[in-house]
Amino acid sequence: KKLAQANRDQPSVTIQSRLRAERIRLALARDRTDEALSEAGPPGIKSDGSTPEANLARLEAYLAGWRRAQQAVDKASTVRWEKAAVEQVLAIQQADGAIAARRAEATLARSMAGANGSDNPRVLLLAAQSLYRAGQLDPALTTYDRAAQRAAAVGDKSAYFDSHYAAGALDMERQRYVQATDRLRKLAVALPQHERAAEAHLLAIHAAAQAARQHDPPQLDAYQQLMREHLDSWPSGPTASQVWWWLGRVEEHEHSWQEAIRALKNVKPDDANYAEAVAAIGRCYEAALDDLRRRGNANVLLARDAIAYMQSVVSRGRGSSPAQAAAARNAVLAMARIDLKESPSGGVPAERILTQSLRNDPHAPADWRRQAQALLVPALAAAGQADQAESLLKQLPIGSADETVALIEMLSAVKQRVTSDDKRAVARVELAVIGDALAKPQGLSAEVIKNLARQRVETMVELGDREQALAALRKLSSEYPRDGQLQEELARLLTSGGDNVSRQAAALQWREVANHCRPGSERWFRAHLALARLQLELGNPSQARSTIRLVEASQPELGGPESKAQFRQLLAECDRADSRRNTGKK
């Protein structure tokens, strides 16, 4: 009576919707299913401002119709109301938000998904979603599998795909990565034309990556195989760029530089990873060229290919999207590094592109500007502008310890490539950077600090500051008395003095080196050979001969054919020196 009275009072749209929900539920409570279904009308979201509660009440009416049809064994009506209930849940999912959707799914699951409930794959899929959201993961997975089986039986490819995809995602959430990989891959391969097949296969690749990380070291074979399968199956799809990016990073990790470059060049300019891909391509080109140079096989064609690619990225990045502009900045840095390391006159083009890029891109990120300016330092030095390089060095903002070490490494590499006229200029700048790094060593490991101090000594020697280098090396060797390499370097630097005072100091140092290394080691033989040579140069051939005989007594082969030949030659020189001395006495 109250409902009827309220309806006659011409209520608002919202109140009308709430009254409809009450009329449906009152009819259901009085077991008047036809009245409830009539009030509910066809499934879907009404355009008259229906509230979520009214939409849920309409679902309850369809479920009541379904139960009645089941009890009456009315197959046609069962299918009809089952379909209406599923459509209503889907409509609520789209229109009423997450909370209403969960209530609708749970309501349908309680009614239809029991042991004697519906075998409709869509119903089972909704029930599985409800179980998942309730935290009942094992029952949810079982229901997803049941939904997939029923979908396969009735030929519902959409429900089959959705069920297996959801189950695969659940496997991943539970860190069952091998099972997720297998399920999602099989799903994508079985339905390759499905609009989300590539997405499922991409998720399988991600699961394979997680599975690979569960081993130490990571087992990447299955991961790489899946990526290549993806690119064979969906080479032009929207997921291809992502897979090329992943594949390129794996190849880079495995130091397969050329393969990495080929993969990363397939990342499209509109991809979110494009700028990072350009940076990675630059790293791979540098590493490949470094490898070739170490083997004495400088590849001019590969260097030209790298420069040409980076130039194309820079050209494409002008006046384009922020992502492509970022890629162009990465290309500028890569191009400058490759020019500096690969071309004898690389300072000139590197200085030009860095200067232009800094001038034309005033709003570039501060991090990029710092990196570009740091590269401009060796570029200026290599171009013969050492004063400008040192001036810029003083103005550089403080970067990370890694950036400082990278700058020193670049200066060292450039120094090997420039002409002799510019070598001193680069060495001057290198010495200044190393000095700054050692004065503020925060962030540097003890090993890096020691290596930088050693490099500082070498640079001082190159610049002709032998006394300063000697003082620095004495201090360093005293700090690391057990470092045989440092002790040997000190002995060599003392030996290079050329005067008897230096020779005597060097002889003492070589003896120390020999006494503190393993007898029969390469350094032990080098130390005794150098000691005997100095004894001869100091006019003591008999003492030199005694040193050699002492070595021979314990090591008859004198360290192998090459070392033995050197010792024999030195013995012959001792004999000639004695002969000259005896002749002079007569």
Coordinates of C-alpha atoms in Angstrom, one line a residue:
K1 CA 0.0 0.0 0.0
K2 CA 2.8 2.4 0.8
L3 CA 4.5 1.7 -2.5
A4 CA 1.3 2.3 -4.4
Q5 CA 0.7 5.6 -2.5
A6 CA 4.3 6.7 -3.2
N7 CA 4.0 6.0 -6.9
R8 CA 0.8 8.2 -7.1
D9 CA 2.7 11.2 -5.6
Q10 CA 4.7 11.6 -8.8
P11 CA 8.2 11.1 -7.2
S12 CA 11.5 12.1 -8.7
V13 CA 13.3 9.8 -11.2
T14 CA 15.7 8.6 -8.5
I15 CA 12.9 7.8 -6.1
Q16 CA 11.0 6.0 -8.9
S17 CA 14.0 3.8 -9.4
R18 CA 14.3 3.0 -5.7
L19 CA 10.6 2.2 -5.6
R20 CA 11.0 -0.2 -8.6
A21 CA 13.7 -2.0 -6.6
E22 CA 11.3 -2.3 -3.6
R23 CA 8.4 -3.5 -5.8
I24 CA 10.7 -6.2 -7.4
R25 CA 11.9 -7.5 -4.1
L26 CA 8.4 -7.4 -2.5
A27 CA 7.1 -9.5 -5.4
L28 CA 10.0 -11.9 -5.0
A29 CA 9.4 -12.1 -1.2
R30 CA 5.7 -12.9 -1.9
D31 CA 6.8 -15.6 -4.5
R32 CA 5.2 -13.6 -7.4
T33 CA 8.0 -14.3 -9.9
D34 CA 6.0 -13.1 -13.0
E35 CA 5.2 -9.8 -11.3
A36 CA 8.9 -9.3 -10.4
L37 CA 10.0 -10.1 -14.0
S38 CA 7.4 -7.8 -15.4
E39 CA 8.6 -5.0 -13.2
A40 CA 12.2 -5.7 -14.1
G41 CA 11.7 -5.6 -17.9
P42 CA 14.4 -6.5 -20.4
P43 CA 18.0 -6.7 -19.1
G44 CA 20.4 -3.7 -19.4
I45 CA 20.7 -0.3 -17.9
K46 CA 17.6 1.8 -18.3
S47 CA 17.9 5.3 -19.5
D48 CA 15.5 6.6 -16.8
G49 CA 18.2 7.1 -14.2
S50 CA 18.1 3.6 -12.7
T51 CA 20.1 3.4 -9.4
P52 CA 22.6 0.6 -8.8
E53 CA 20.2 -0.9 -6.3
A54 CA 17.4 -1.1 -8.9
N55 CA 19.7 -2.7 -11.4
L56 CA 20.7 -5.3 -8.8
A57 CA 17.1 -6.0 -8.0
R58 CA 16.3 -6.6 -11.7
L59 CA 19.2 -9.2 -11.7
E60 CA 17.6 -10.9 -8.7
A61 CA 14.3 -11.1 -10.7
Y62 CA 16.0 -12.8 -13.7
L63 CA 17.7 -15.3 -11.3
A64 CA 14.3 -16.1 -9.8
G65 CA 13.0 -16.7 -13.3
W66 CA 16.0 -19.0 -14.0
R67 CA 15.4 -21.0 -10.8
R68 CA 11.8 -21.5 -11.6
A69 CA 12.5 -22.6 -15.2
Q70 CA 15.1 -25.1 -13.8
Q71 CA 12.6 -26.6 -11.4
A72 CA 10.1 -26.9 -14.2
V73 CA 12.7 -28.4 -16.5
D74 CA 11.8 -25.8 -19.0
K75 CA 15.1 -25.7 -21.0
A76 CA 14.1 -22.8 -23.3
S77 CA 13.1 -20.5 -20.3
T78 CA 16.2 -21.6 -18.4
V79 CA 18.4 -20.5 -21.3
R80 CA 16.4 -17.3 -21.7
W81 CA 16.7 -16.1 -18.1
E82 CA 20.3 -17.3 -17.8
K83 CA 21.2 -15.1 -20.7
A84 CA 19.2 -12.2 -19.2
A85 CA 21.1 -12.5 -15.9
V86 CA 24.5 -12.6 -17.6
E87 CA 23.7 -9.6 -19.7
Q88 CA 22.5 -7.7 -16.6
V89 CA 25.8 -8.4 -14.7
L90 CA 27.8 -7.2 -17.7
A91 CA 25.7 -4.1 -17.9
I92 CA 26.2 -3.4 -14.2
Q93 CA 30.0 -3.9 -14.6
Q94 CA 30.0 -1.2 -17.3
A95 CA 27.7 1.3 -15.7
D96 CA 27.6 1.1 -11.9
G97 CA 31.3 0.8 -10.7
A98 CA 33.4 -1.8 -9.1
I99 CA 31.4 -2.2 -5.8
A100 CA 28.1 -2.8 -7.6
A101 CA 29.8 -5.1 -10.1
R102 CA 31.2 -7.3 -7.3
R103 CA 27.8 -7.5 -5.7
A104 CA 26.2 -8.5 -9.0
E105 CA 28.9 -11.1 -9.7
A106 CA 28.5 -12.6 -6.2
T107 CA 24.7 -12.6 -6.5
L108 CA 24.9 -14.5 -9.8
A109 CA 27.6 -16.9 -8.5
R110 CA 25.5 -17.9 -5.4
S111 CA 22.5 -18.7 -7.6
M112 CA 24.0 -20.3 -10.7
A113 CA 27.5 -21.6 -10.1
G114 CA 27.0 -24.4 -7.6
A115 CA 27.4 -28.0 -8.3
N116 CA 23.9 -28.2 -9.8
G117 CA 24.0 -24.7 -11.3
S118 CA 24.6 -23.4 -14.8
D119 CA 27.1 -24.8 -17.3
N120 CA 27.0 -21.6 -19.2
P121 CA 30.7 -20.5 -19.7
R122 CA 29.8 -16.9 -19.2
V123 CA 28.1 -17.6 -15.9
L124 CA 31.1 -19.7 -14.8
L125 CA 33.4 -16.9 -15.8
L126 CA 31.5 -14.4 -13.7
A127 CA 31.4 -16.8 -10.8
A128 CA 35.2 -17.3 -11.0
Q129 CA 35.7 -13.5 -11.0
S130 CA 33.6 -13.3 -7.9
L131 CA 35.5 -16.1 -6.1
Y132 CA 38.8 -14.3 -7.1
R133 CA 37.7 -11.0 -5.6
A134 CA 36.6 -12.8 -2.5
G135 CA 40.1 -14.1 -2.1
Q136 CA 39.2 -17.7 -2.8
L137 CA 42.0 -18.3 -5.3
D138 CA 41.9 -22.1 -5.6
P139 CA 38.2 -22.3 -6.2
A140 CA 38.5 -19.4 -8.6
L141 CA 41.2 -21.2 -10.7
T142 CA 39.1 -24.4 -10.7
T143 CA 36.0 -22.4 -11.9
Y144 CA 38.1 -20.6 -14.6
D145 CA 39.2 -24.0 -15.9
R146 CA 35.6 -25.3 -15.8
A147 CA 34.4 -22.2 -17.7
A148 CA 37.1 -22.7 -20.4
Q149 CA 36.1 -26.4 -20.8
R150 CA 32.4 -25.5 -21.2
A151 CA 33.3 -22.7 -23.6
A152 CA 35.3 -25.1 -25.7
A153 CA 32.4 -27.6 -25.7
V154 CA 29.9 -25.0 -26.9
G155 CA 32.3 -23.2 -29.3
D156 CA 32.3 -19.9 -27.4
K157 CA 35.8 -18.7 -28.3
S158 CA 35.4 -15.4 -26.5
A159 CA 34.6 -17.0 -23.2
Y160 CA 37.3 -19.6 -23.8
F161 CA 39.9 -16.9 -24.3
D162 CA 38.7 -14.8 -21.4
S163 CA 38.7 -17.8 -19.0
H164 CA 42.2 -19.0 -19.9
Y165 CA 43.6 -15.4 -19.9
A166 CA 42.2 -14.7 -16.4
A167 CA 43.5 -18.0 -15.1
G168 CA 47.0 -17.2 -16.6
A169 CA 47.0 -13.8 -14.9
L170 CA 46.0 -15.6 -11.6
D171 CA 48.9 -18.0 -12.0
M172 CA 51.2 -15.0 -12.4
E173 CA 49.8 -13.3 -9.3
R174 CA 50.5 -16.5 -7.4
Q175 CA 54.1 -16.6 -8.8
R176 CA 53.4 -19.8 -10.7
Y177 CA 55.3 -18.5 -13.6
V178 CA 56.0 -21.7 -15.5
Q179 CA 52.3 -22.6 -15.4
A180 CA 51.3 -19.1 -16.5
T181 CA 53.8 -19.1 -19.4
D182 CA 52.5 -22.5 -20.7
R183 CA 48.8 -21.6 -20.4
L184 CA 49.0 -18.1 -21.9
R185 CA 51.3 -19.3 -24.8
K186 CA 49.0 -22.1 -25.7
L187 CA 46.0 -19.8 -25.6
A188 CA 47.6 -17.3 -27.9
V189 CA 48.9 -20.0 -30.3
A190 CA 45.4 -21.7 -30.4
L191 CA 43.6 -18.4 -31.2
P192 CA 46.2 -16.3 -33.1
Q193 CA 43.5 -14.2 -34.7
H194 CA 41.8 -13.2 -31.5
E195 CA 42.1 -9.4 -30.9
R196 CA 43.9 -10.0 -27.6
A197 CA 46.1 -13.0 -28.7
A198 CA 49.2 -10.9 -29.0
E199 CA 48.5 -9.4 -25.6
A200 CA 48.2 -12.9 -24.1
H201 CA 51.4 -14.0 -25.7
L202 CA 53.1 -10.8 -24.4
L203 CA 52.0 -11.8 -20.9
A204 CA 53.4 -15.2 -21.4
I205 CA 56.8 -13.6 -22.3
H206 CA 56.6 -11.6 -19.1
A207 CA 55.9 -14.7 -17.1
A208 CA 58.8 -16.5 -18.8
A209 CA 61.1 -13.6 -17.8
Q210 CA 60.0 -14.0 -14.1
A211 CA 60.6 -17.8 -14.3
A212 CA 64.0 -17.2 -15.7
R213 CA 64.9 -14.9 -12.8
Q214 CA 64.1 -17.8 -10.4
H215 CA 67.4 -19.4 -11.4
D216 CA 70.9 -18.3 -10.7
P217 CA 72.2 -17.4 -13.3
P218 CA 68.9 -16.7 -15.1
Q219 CA 67.9 -19.3 -17.7
L220 CA 66.9 -17.2 -20.7
D221 CA 66.5 -19.7 -23.5
A222 CA 62.7 -20.1 -23.1
Y223 CA 62.3 -16.4 -22.7
Q224 CA 64.2 -15.6 -25.9
Q225 CA 62.4 -18.4 -27.8
L226 CA 59.0 -16.9 -26.8
M227 CA 60.1 -13.4 -28.0
R228 CA 61.1 -14.7 -31.4
E229 CA 57.9 -16.7 -31.7
H230 CA 56.0 -13.5 -30.9
L231 CA 57.7 -11.5 -33.6
D232 CA 57.1 -14.3 -36.1
S233 CA 53.4 -14.5 -35.3
W234 CA 52.6 -10.8 -34.8
P235 CA 55.4 -8.8 -36.5
S236 CA 53.4 -5.7 -37.2
G237 CA 51.2 -5.7 -34.1
P238 CA 51.1 -3.1 -31.4
T239 CA 53.1 -5.4 -29.1
A240 CA 56.0 -6.0 -31.5
S241 CA 58.0 -2.9 -30.3
Q242 CA 57.8 -4.0 -26.7
V243 CA 59.1 -7.4 -27.6
W244 CA 61.9 -6.0 -29.7
W245 CA 62.9 -3.8 -26.7
W246 CA 63.0 -6.8 -24.4
L247 CA 64.9 -8.9 -26.9
G248 CA 67.4 -6.1 -27.5
R249 CA 68.0 -5.7 -23.8
V250 CA 68.7 -9.5 -23.4
E251 CA 71.1 -9.5 -26.3
E252 CA 72.9 -6.4 -24.8
H253 CA 73.1 -8.2 -21.4
E254 CA 74.7 -11.2 -23.2
H255 CA 77.2 -8.9 -25.0
S256 CA 75.7 -9.9 -28.4
W257 CA 76.2 -6.3 -29.6
Q258 CA 75.3 -6.6 -33.3
E259 CA 72.2 -8.7 -32.5
A260 CA 71.1 -6.2 -29.9
I261 CA 71.5 -3.3 -32.3
R262 CA 69.4 -5.1 -34.9
A263 CA 66.6 -5.8 -32.4
L264 CA 66.6 -2.4 -30.8
K265 CA 66.4 -0.6 -34.2
N266 CA 62.9 -2.2 -34.6
V267 CA 61.5 -0.2 -31.6
K268 CA 59.2 2.3 -33.2
P269 CA 59.5 6.1 -32.6
D270 CA 56.0 6.2 -31.0
D271 CA 56.9 3.5 -28.5
A272 CA 57.4 4.5 -24.9
N273 CA 60.8 2.8 -24.8
Y274 CA 62.1 4.5 -28.0
A275 CA 64.4 7.0 -26.3
E276 CA 65.9 4.3 -24.0
A277 CA 66.3 2.1 -27.1
V278 CA 68.3 4.8 -28.8
A279 CA 70.5 5.1 -25.7
A280 CA 71.0 1.3 -25.7
I281 CA 71.8 1.2 -29.4
G282 CA 74.5 3.8 -28.7
R283 CA 76.0 1.7 -25.8
C284 CA 76.0 -1.4 -28.0
Y285 CA 77.7 0.4 -30.9
E286 CA 80.4 1.7 -28.5
A287 CA 80.9 -1.8 -26.9
A288 CA 81.1 -3.5 -30.3
L289 CA 83.7 -0.9 -31.5
D290 CA 85.6 -1.2 -28.3
D291 CA 85.8 -5.0 -28.8
L292 CA 87.1 -4.6 -32.3
R293 CA 89.7 -2.0 -31.3
R294 CA 91.0 -4.2 -28.5
R295 CA 91.5 -7.0 -31.1
G296 CA 93.3 -4.5 -33.4
N297 CA 90.5 -4.4 -35.9
A298 CA 89.1 -0.9 -35.9
N299 CA 85.9 -1.1 -38.0
V300 CA 85.5 2.2 -39.8
L301 CA 82.3 1.0 -41.6
L302 CA 80.6 0.1 -38.3
A303 CA 81.5 3.5 -36.8
R304 CA 80.1 5.2 -39.9
D305 CA 76.9 3.1 -39.6
A306 CA 76.6 4.2 -36.0
I307 CA 77.0 7.9 -36.7
A308 CA 74.6 7.7 -39.7
Y309 CA 71.9 6.0 -37.5
M310 CA 72.3 8.6 -34.7
Q311 CA 72.1 11.4 -37.2
S312 CA 68.8 10.1 -38.6
V313 CA 67.4 10.0 -35.0
V314 CA 68.5 13.6 -34.4
S315 CA 67.0 14.7 -37.7
R316 CA 63.7 12.9 -36.9
G317 CA 63.6 14.4 -33.4
R318 CA 63.6 18.1 -34.4
G319 CA 60.3 19.7 -33.7
S320 CA 58.6 16.4 -32.9
S321 CA 57.1 14.7 -29.8
P322 CA 58.7 14.9 -26.4
A323 CA 59.6 11.2 -26.7
Q324 CA 61.4 11.7 -30.0
A325 CA 63.1 14.8 -28.7
A326 CA 64.4 12.7 -25.8
A327 CA 65.6 10.1 -28.3
A328 CA 67.4 12.8 -30.3
R329 CA 69.2 14.0 -27.2
N330 CA 70.4 10.4 -26.4
A331 CA 71.5 10.1 -30.0
V332 CA 73.6 13.3 -29.7
L333 CA 75.4 11.9 -26.7
A334 CA 76.0 8.6 -28.4
M335 CA 77.3 10.2 -31.6
A336 CA 79.7 12.4 -29.7
R337 CA 81.1 9.5 -27.7
I338 CA 81.6 7.4 -30.9
D339 CA 83.2 10.3 -32.7
L340 CA 85.6 10.9 -29.9
K341 CA 86.6 7.3 -29.5
E342 CA 86.7 6.2 -33.1
S343 CA 88.0 9.2 -35.1
P344 CA 91.5 10.7 -34.8
S345 CA 89.9 14.1 -35.5
G346 CA 86.7 13.2 -33.6
G347 CA 87.0 16.2 -31.3
V348 CA 86.0 18.5 -34.1
P349 CA 82.6 16.9 -35.0
A350 CA 81.9 16.0 -31.4
E351 CA 82.5 19.6 -30.3
R352 CA 80.3 20.9 -33.1
I353 CA 77.3 18.8 -32.4
L354 CA 77.5 19.1 -28.6
T355 CA 77.8 22.9 -28.8
Q356 CA 74.9 23.2 -31.3
S357 CA 72.7 20.9 -29.3
L358 CA 73.3 22.7 -26.1
R359 CA 72.6 26.1 -27.7
N360 CA 69.5 25.0 -29.6
D361 CA 67.9 23.0 -26.7
P362 CA 67.9 25.5 -23.8
H363 CA 65.1 23.7 -22.1
A364 CA 66.7 20.3 -22.1
P365 CA 66.7 18.4 -18.8
A366 CA 69.5 19.4 -16.4
D367 CA 70.8 15.8 -16.3
W368 CA 71.2 15.7 -20.1
R369 CA 72.9 19.1 -20.2
R370 CA 75.3 18.0 -17.6
Q371 CA 76.2 14.9 -19.6
A372 CA 76.5 16.9 -22.8
Q373 CA 78.8 19.4 -21.1
A374 CA 80.9 16.6 -19.6
L375 CA 81.4 15.2 -23.1
L376 CA 82.2 18.7 -24.4
V377 CA 85.3 18.8 -22.1
P378 CA 87.2 16.0 -23.9
A379 CA 85.8 17.2 -27.3
L380 CA 87.3 20.7 -26.7
A381 CA 90.6 19.2 -25.6
A382 CA 90.8 16.8 -28.6
A383 CA 90.0 19.8 -30.8
G384 CA 93.1 21.6 -29.5
Q385 CA 91.1 23.9 -27.2
A386 CA 92.6 22.8 -23.8
D387 CA 92.1 26.2 -22.1
Q388 CA 88.4 26.2 -23.0
A389 CA 88.1 22.6 -21.8
E390 CA 89.6 23.4 -18.5
S391 CA 87.4 26.5 -18.1
L392 CA 84.3 24.4 -18.8
L393 CA 85.5 21.8 -16.4
K394 CA 85.5 24.3 -13.6
Q395 CA 81.9 25.3 -14.4
L396 CA 80.5 21.8 -14.6
P397 CA 77.8 21.0 -12.0
I398 CA 78.7 18.2 -9.7
G399 CA 77.6 14.8 -11.1
S400 CA 77.7 11.3 -9.7
A401 CA 80.9 9.4 -9.0
D402 CA 80.1 7.2 -12.0
E403 CA 79.8 10.2 -14.3
T404 CA 83.3 11.4 -13.1
V405 CA 84.8 8.0 -13.8
A406 CA 83.2 7.9 -17.2
L407 CA 84.6 11.3 -18.1
I408 CA 88.1 10.1 -17.0
E409 CA 87.7 7.0 -19.1
M410 CA 86.6 9.0 -22.1
L411 CA 89.6 11.4 -21.8
S412 CA 91.9 8.4 -21.6
A413 CA 90.4 6.9 -24.7
V414 CA 90.5 10.1 -26.6
K415 CA 94.2 10.6 -25.6
Q416 CA 95.0 7.4 -27.5
R417 CA 93.3 8.6 -30.7
V418 CA 94.4 12.2 -31.0
T419 CA 97.6 13.4 -32.8
S420 CA 100.7 14.0 -30.7
D421 CA 100.2 17.8 -30.8
D422 CA 96.8 17.4 -29.0
K423 CA 97.8 14.5 -26.7
R424 CA 99.4 16.8 -24.1
A425 CA 96.3 19.0 -24.1
V426 CA 94.0 16.0 -23.4
A427 CA 96.4 14.7 -20.7
R428 CA 96.3 18.1 -19.0
V429 CA 92.5 18.0 -18.7
E430 CA 92.6 14.3 -17.7
L431 CA 95.0 15.2 -14.9
A432 CA 92.7 18.0 -13.7
V433 CA 89.7 15.7 -13.6
I434 CA 91.5 12.9 -11.8
G435 CA 92.8 15.5 -9.3
D436 CA 89.3 16.7 -8.6
A437 CA 88.0 13.2 -8.2
L438 CA 90.7 12.2 -5.8
A439 CA 90.2 15.4 -3.8
K440 CA 86.4 14.6 -3.4
P441 CA 86.3 10.8 -3.4
Q442 CA 82.8 10.4 -2.0
G443 CA 81.0 7.6 -3.9
L444 CA 84.2 6.1 -5.2
S445 CA 85.2 2.6 -4.1
A446 CA 88.6 2.0 -2.6
E447 CA 89.6 0.0 -5.8
V448 CA 88.5 2.9 -8.1
I449 CA 90.4 5.4 -5.9
K450 CA 93.6 3.3 -6.2
N451 CA 93.2 2.9 -10.0
L452 CA 92.6 6.6 -10.4
A453 CA 95.7 7.4 -8.4
R454 CA 97.7 5.0 -10.5
Q455 CA 96.3 6.6 -13.7
R456 CA 97.3 10.1 -12.3
V457 CA 100.9 8.9 -12.0
E458 CA 100.9 7.7 -15.6
T459 CA 99.5 11.0 -16.8
M460 CA 102.1 13.0 -14.9
V461 CA 104.8 10.9 -16.6
E462 CA 103.2 11.6 -20.0
L463 CA 103.3 15.3 -19.2
G464 CA 107.0 15.0 -18.2
D465 CA 106.4 15.6 -14.4
R466 CA 108.6 12.6 -13.4
E467 CA 109.5 13.9 -10.0
Q468 CA 105.9 14.7 -9.1
A469 CA 104.9 11.3 -10.5
L470 CA 107.6 9.6 -8.5
A471 CA 106.5 11.2 -5.2
A472 CA 102.9 10.3 -5.9
L473 CA 103.8 6.7 -6.7
R474 CA 106.0 6.3 -3.6
K475 CA 103.1 7.5 -1.5
L476 CA 100.6 5.2 -3.2
S477 CA 102.9 2.2 -3.0
S478 CA 103.4 2.8 0.7
E479 CA 99.6 2.9 1.2
Y480 CA 99.3 -0.5 -0.6
P481 CA 102.5 -2.4 0.3
R482 CA 101.0 -5.8 -0.7
D483 CA 100.0 -4.6 -4.2
G484 CA 102.7 -6.2 -6.3
Q485 CA 101.7 -4.4 -9.4
L486 CA 102.1 -1.0 -7.7
Q487 CA 105.5 -2.0 -6.3
E488 CA 106.6 -3.1 -9.8
E489 CA 105.4 0.2 -11.3
L490 CA 107.5 2.1 -8.7
A491 CA 110.5 0.0 -9.6
R492 CA 110.0 0.7 -13.4
L493 CA 109.6 4.5 -12.8
L494 CA 112.8 4.6 -10.7
T495 CA 114.6 2.6 -13.4
S496 CA 113.6 5.2 -16.0
G497 CA 115.6 7.9 -14.3
G498 CA 118.7 7.0 -16.2
D499 CA 121.2 8.1 -13.5
N500 CA 123.1 6.0 -11.0
V501 CA 121.2 7.4 -8.0
S502 CA 117.9 6.3 -9.7
R503 CA 119.4 3.0 -10.7
Q504 CA 120.5 2.3 -7.1
A505 CA 117.0 3.1 -5.8
A506 CA 115.5 1.0 -8.5
A507 CA 117.7 -1.9 -7.7
L508 CA 116.6 -1.8 -4.0
Q509 CA 112.9 -1.6 -5.2
W510 CA 113.3 -4.5 -7.6
R511 CA 114.8 -6.6 -4.8
E512 CA 111.8 -5.8 -2.6
V513 CA 109.5 -6.9 -5.4
A514 CA 111.4 -10.1 -5.9
N515 CA 111.4 -10.9 -2.1
H516 CA 107.6 -10.4 -1.8
C517 CA 106.3 -12.4 -4.8
R518 CA 106.0 -16.1 -5.3
P519 CA 109.3 -17.7 -6.5
G520 CA 108.9 -18.9 -10.1
S521 CA 106.1 -16.4 -10.9
E522 CA 106.3 -14.2 -13.9
R523 CA 106.8 -11.1 -11.7
W524 CA 109.6 -12.9 -9.8
F525 CA 111.5 -13.5 -13.0
R526 CA 110.9 -10.0 -14.3
A527 CA 112.2 -8.5 -11.0
H528 CA 115.4 -10.6 -11.0
L529 CA 116.1 -9.8 -14.7
A530 CA 115.6 -6.1 -14.0
L531 CA 117.8 -6.3 -10.9
A532 CA 120.6 -8.0 -12.8
R533 CA 120.3 -5.5 -15.6
L534 CA 120.7 -2.6 -13.1
Q535 CA 123.6 -4.3 -11.4
L536 CA 125.4 -4.5 -14.7
E537 CA 124.6 -0.8 -15.6
L538 CA 126.0 0.2 -12.2
G539 CA 129.3 -1.5 -13.2
N540 CA 128.9 -4.8 -11.2
P541 CA 128.8 -7.5 -13.9
S542 CA 129.9 -10.2 -11.4
Q543 CA 127.0 -9.2 -9.1
A544 CA 124.6 -9.4 -12.0
R545 CA 126.0 -12.8 -12.9
S546 CA 125.5 -14.0 -9.4
T547 CA 121.9 -12.8 -9.4
I548 CA 121.2 -14.8 -12.6
R549 CA 123.0 -17.9 -11.4
L550 CA 120.9 -17.8 -8.2
V551 CA 117.7 -17.7 -10.2
E552 CA 119.0 -20.5 -12.4
A553 CA 119.9 -22.7 -9.4
S554 CA 116.2 -22.8 -8.3
Q555 CA 114.6 -22.4 -11.7
P556 CA 116.8 -24.1 -14.4
E557 CA 114.4 -23.2 -17.2
L558 CA 114.5 -19.5 -16.2
G559 CA 110.8 -18.9 -16.8
G560 CA 110.5 -20.3 -20.3
P561 CA 112.1 -19.8 -23.7
E562 CA 111.5 -16.1 -24.0
S563 CA 112.6 -15.3 -20.4
K564 CA 115.5 -17.7 -20.7
A565 CA 116.8 -16.0 -23.8
Q566 CA 116.8 -12.6 -22.0
F567 CA 118.7 -14.0 -19.1
R568 CA 121.2 -15.7 -21.5
Q569 CA 121.7 -12.4 -23.4
L570 CA 122.3 -10.6 -20.1
L571 CA 124.9 -13.2 -19.1
A572 CA 126.7 -12.6 -22.4
E573 CA 126.7 -8.9 -21.7
C574 CA 128.2 -9.5 -18.3
D575 CA 130.9 -11.6 -19.9
R576 CA 131.7 -8.8 -22.4
A577 CA 131.8 -6.3 -19.6
D578 CA 134.3 -8.4 -17.7
S579 CA 136.3 -8.9 -20.8
R580 CA 136.5 -5.1 -21.4
R581 CA 137.5 -4.5 -17.8
N582 CA 140.3 -7.1 -18.0
T583 CA 141.5 -5.7 -21.2
G584 CA 141.6 -2.2 -19.7
K585 CA 143.7 -3.4 -16.7
K586 CA 146.3 -5.0 -19.0

